[in-house]
């Protein structure tokens, strides 16, 4: 479903961004032998190639400063820091919309980014 949505967006001349954290998280899921791919955890690793159509928003000191600010302002802790890091990267790179299946964890940021449900994208 996601791959088709990305193809649709690419054909619509949308600029698509990601960061290395998202790529790492994808690889963790794609190769997790306990959750899927019990016989061959690397079966879906070729799917990573769809990331080649994205620009990479790298993390730098500005992103770290923004992350610290978000953690403080939103009282974020634990694993939610990963989500805040994505938002910090977006803010520093002027990326206004987040396309995600994980709407719940990003709702807290709805005043500073637009959260777009992946399944509702045309």
PDB file of C-alpha atoms in Angstrom:
ATOM      1  CA  UNK A   1       0.000   0.000   0.000  1.00  0.00           C
ATOM      2  CA  UNK A   2       2.738   2.441   0.978  1.00  0.00           C
ATOM      3  CA  UNK A   3       4.819   1.756  -2.120  1.00  0.00           C
ATOM      4  CA  UNK A   4       1.839   2.487  -4.376  1.00  0.00           C
ATOM      5  CA  UNK A   5       1.070   5.715  -2.516  1.00  0.00           C
ATOM      6  CA  UNK A   6       4.671   6.849  -2.937  1.00  0.00           C
ATOM      7  CA  UNK A   7       4.504   6.090  -6.661  1.00  0.00           C
ATOM      8  CA  UNK A   8       1.302   8.128  -6.913  1.00  0.00           C
ATOM      9  CA  UNK A   9       2.936  11.038  -5.105  1.00  0.00           C
ATOM     10  CA  UNK A  10       6.053  10.838  -7.239  1.00  0.00           C
ATOM     11  CA  UNK A  11       3.894  10.989 -10.384  1.00  0.00           C
ATOM     12  CA  UNK A  12       2.211  14.075  -8.944  1.00  0.00           C
ATOM     13  CA  UNK A  13       5.538  15.909  -8.739  1.00  0.00           C
ATOM     14  CA  UNK A  14       5.559  16.081  -4.957  1.00  0.00           C
ATOM     15  CA  UNK A  15       8.879  16.588  -3.235  1.00  0.00           C
ATOM     16  CA  UNK A  16       9.378  13.671  -0.851  1.00  0.00           C
ATOM     17  CA  UNK A  17      11.760  13.688   2.089  1.00  0.00           C
ATOM     18  CA  UNK A  18      12.866  11.240   4.727  1.00  0.00           C
ATOM     19  CA  UNK A  19      15.666  11.042   7.258  1.00  0.00           C
ATOM     20  CA  UNK A  20      18.107   8.298   8.079  1.00  0.00           C
ATOM     21  CA  UNK A  21      16.215   7.414  11.265  1.00  0.00           C
ATOM     22  CA  UNK A  22      13.145   6.448   9.216  1.00  0.00           C
ATOM     23  CA  UNK A  23      15.284   4.315   6.915  1.00  0.00           C
ATOM     24  CA  UNK A  24      16.847   2.587   9.929  1.00  0.00           C
ATOM     25  CA  UNK A  25      13.427   1.956  11.488  1.00  0.00           C
ATOM     26  CA  UNK A  26      12.177   0.518   8.200  1.00  0.00           C
ATOM     27  CA  UNK A  27      15.139  -1.862   8.055  1.00  0.00           C
ATOM     28  CA  UNK A  28      14.532  -2.955  11.655  1.00  0.00           C
ATOM     29  CA  UNK A  29      10.943  -3.851  10.779  1.00  0.00           C
ATOM     30  CA  UNK A  30      11.718  -5.377   7.383  1.00  0.00           C
ATOM     31  CA  UNK A  31      14.357  -7.702   8.818  1.00  0.00           C
ATOM     32  CA  UNK A  32      12.696  -8.541  12.153  1.00  0.00           C
ATOM     33  CA  UNK A  33      12.540 -12.330  12.138  1.00  0.00           C
ATOM     34  CA  UNK A  34      10.200 -12.350  15.148  1.00  0.00           C
ATOM     35  CA  UNK A  35       7.493 -10.237  13.506  1.00  0.00           C
ATOM     36  CA  UNK A  36       7.593 -11.404   9.898  1.00  0.00           C
ATOM     37  CA  UNK A  37       9.740 -13.109   7.307  1.00  0.00           C
ATOM     38  CA  UNK A  38      10.408 -16.056   9.623  1.00  0.00           C
ATOM     39  CA  UNK A  39      12.114 -18.043   6.892  1.00  0.00           C
ATOM     40  CA  UNK A  40      13.945 -15.203   5.172  1.00  0.00           C
ATOM     41  CA  UNK A  41      14.246 -11.943   7.124  1.00  0.00           C
ATOM     42  CA  UNK A  42      15.883 -10.250   4.135  1.00  0.00           C
ATOM     43  CA  UNK A  43      13.071 -11.069   1.694  1.00  0.00           C
ATOM     44  CA  UNK A  44      11.693  -7.526   1.755  1.00  0.00           C
ATOM     45  CA  UNK A  45      14.987  -5.677   1.980  1.00  0.00           C
ATOM     46  CA  UNK A  46      14.833  -4.767  -1.706  1.00  0.00           C
ATOM     47  CA  UNK A  47      11.827  -2.647  -0.825  1.00  0.00           C
ATOM     48  CA  UNK A  48      14.343  -0.191   0.653  1.00  0.00           C
ATOM     49  CA  UNK A  49      15.108   0.884  -2.900  1.00  0.00           C
ATOM     50  CA  UNK A  50      11.929   2.977  -2.950  1.00  0.00           C
ATOM     51  CA  UNK A  51      13.750   5.358  -0.583  1.00  0.00           C
ATOM     52  CA  UNK A  52      15.948   6.377  -3.529  1.00  0.00           C
ATOM     53  CA  UNK A  53      13.150   8.685  -4.677  1.00  0.00           C
ATOM     54  CA  UNK A  54      13.385  10.677  -1.444  1.00  0.00           C
ATOM     55  CA  UNK A  55      15.612  13.567  -0.517  1.00  0.00           C
ATOM     56  CA  UNK A  56      17.447  12.918   2.758  1.00  0.00           C
ATOM     57  CA  UNK A  57      17.051  15.465   5.543  1.00  0.00           C
ATOM     58  CA  UNK A  58      20.204  14.925   7.545  1.00  0.00           C
ATOM     59  CA  UNK A  59      20.455  15.634  11.225  1.00  0.00           C
ATOM     60  CA  UNK A  60      22.780  18.382  12.353  1.00  0.00           C
ATOM     61  CA  UNK A  61      23.235  20.661  15.343  1.00  0.00           C
ATOM     62  CA  UNK A  62      20.123  22.663  14.437  1.00  0.00           C
ATOM     63  CA  UNK A  63      18.057  19.462  14.489  1.00  0.00           C
ATOM     64  CA  UNK A  64      19.551  18.517  17.865  1.00  0.00           C
ATOM     65  CA  UNK A  65      18.725  21.963  19.259  1.00  0.00           C
ATOM     66  CA  UNK A  66      15.168  21.710  17.891  1.00  0.00           C
ATOM     67  CA  UNK A  67      14.794  18.206  19.352  1.00  0.00           C
ATOM     68  CA  UNK A  68      15.852  19.411  22.797  1.00  0.00           C
ATOM     69  CA  UNK A  69      13.338  22.237  22.514  1.00  0.00           C
ATOM     70  CA  UNK A  70      10.519  19.850  21.530  1.00  0.00           C
ATOM     71  CA  UNK A  71      11.384  17.414  24.326  1.00  0.00           C
ATOM     72  CA  UNK A  72      11.193  20.239  26.827  1.00  0.00           C
ATOM     73  CA  UNK A  73       8.079  21.930  25.425  1.00  0.00           C
ATOM     74  CA  UNK A  74       6.041  18.746  24.904  1.00  0.00           C
ATOM     75  CA  UNK A  75       7.409  16.843  27.945  1.00  0.00           C
ATOM     76  CA  UNK A  76       8.465  13.918  25.766  1.00  0.00           C
ATOM     77  CA  UNK A  77      10.371  10.927  27.100  1.00  0.00           C
ATOM     78  CA  UNK A  78      11.387   7.392  26.206  1.00  0.00           C
ATOM     79  CA  UNK A  79      10.627   6.023  22.761  1.00  0.00           C
ATOM     80  CA  UNK A  80       8.575   9.107  21.872  1.00  0.00           C
ATOM     81  CA  UNK A  81      11.889  10.925  21.414  1.00  0.00           C
ATOM     82  CA  UNK A  82      12.222   9.096  18.076  1.00  0.00           C
ATOM     83  CA  UNK A  83       9.022  10.747  16.847  1.00  0.00           C
ATOM     84  CA  UNK A  84      10.135  14.125  18.166  1.00  0.00           C
ATOM     85  CA  UNK A  85      13.399  13.720  16.268  1.00  0.00           C
ATOM     86  CA  UNK A  86      11.472  13.246  13.024  1.00  0.00           C
ATOM     87  CA  UNK A  87       9.493  16.409  13.751  1.00  0.00           C
ATOM     88  CA  UNK A  88      12.655  18.326  14.661  1.00  0.00           C
ATOM     89  CA  UNK A  89      14.216  17.274  11.357  1.00  0.00           C
ATOM     90  CA  UNK A  90      11.085  18.389   9.527  1.00  0.00           C
ATOM     91  CA  UNK A  91      11.009  21.798  11.199  1.00  0.00           C
ATOM     92  CA  UNK A  92      14.678  22.549  10.525  1.00  0.00           C
ATOM     93  CA  UNK A  93      14.312  21.517   6.875  1.00  0.00           C
ATOM     94  CA  UNK A  94      10.985  23.330   6.357  1.00  0.00           C
ATOM     95  CA  UNK A  95       9.071  20.131   5.660  1.00  0.00           C
ATOM     96  CA  UNK A  96       5.447  20.915   6.575  1.00  0.00           C
ATOM     97  CA  UNK A  97       3.681  17.558   6.125  1.00  0.00           C
ATOM     98  CA  UNK A  98       4.273  14.099   7.535  1.00  0.00           C
ATOM     99  CA  UNK A  99       2.806  11.144   5.670  1.00  0.00           C
ATOM    100  CA  UNK A 100       2.445   8.287   8.159  1.00  0.00           C
ATOM    101  CA  UNK A 101       0.505   5.266   9.343  1.00  0.00           C
ATOM    102  CA  UNK A 102       1.448   6.287  12.884  1.00  0.00           C
ATOM    103  CA  UNK A 103      -0.978   9.159  13.324  1.00  0.00           C
ATOM    104  CA  UNK A 104      -1.482   8.676  17.043  1.00  0.00           C
ATOM    105  CA  UNK A 105       2.122   9.404  18.027  1.00  0.00           C
ATOM    106  CA  UNK A 106       2.309  12.577  15.941  1.00  0.00           C
ATOM    107  CA  UNK A 107      -1.030  14.126  16.947  1.00  0.00           C
ATOM    108  CA  UNK A 108       0.682  16.061  19.738  1.00  0.00           C
ATOM    109  CA  UNK A 109       2.558  18.033  17.054  1.00  0.00           C
ATOM    110  CA  UNK A 110      -0.496  19.034  14.994  1.00  0.00           C
ATOM    111  CA  UNK A 111       0.033  22.744  15.738  1.00  0.00           C
ATOM    112  CA  UNK A 112       3.488  22.733  14.147  1.00  0.00           C
ATOM    113  CA  UNK A 113       3.229  20.107  11.359  1.00  0.00           C
ATOM    114  CA  UNK A 114       0.449  18.631   9.267  1.00  0.00           C
ATOM    115  CA  UNK A 115      -0.013  14.910   9.841  1.00  0.00           C
ATOM    116  CA  UNK A 116      -1.351  13.167   6.732  1.00  0.00           C
ATOM    117  CA  UNK A 117      -2.711   9.617   7.154  1.00  0.00           C
ATOM    118  CA  UNK A 118      -0.988   7.393   4.608  1.00  0.00           C
ATOM    119  CA  UNK A 119      -4.153   5.483   3.753  1.00  0.00           C
ATOM    120  CA  UNK A 120      -6.084   8.647   2.911  1.00  0.00           C
ATOM    121  CA  UNK A 121      -3.617   9.984   0.372  1.00  0.00           C
ATOM    122  CA  UNK A 122      -4.817   9.920  -3.222  1.00  0.00           C
TER     123      UNK A 122
END
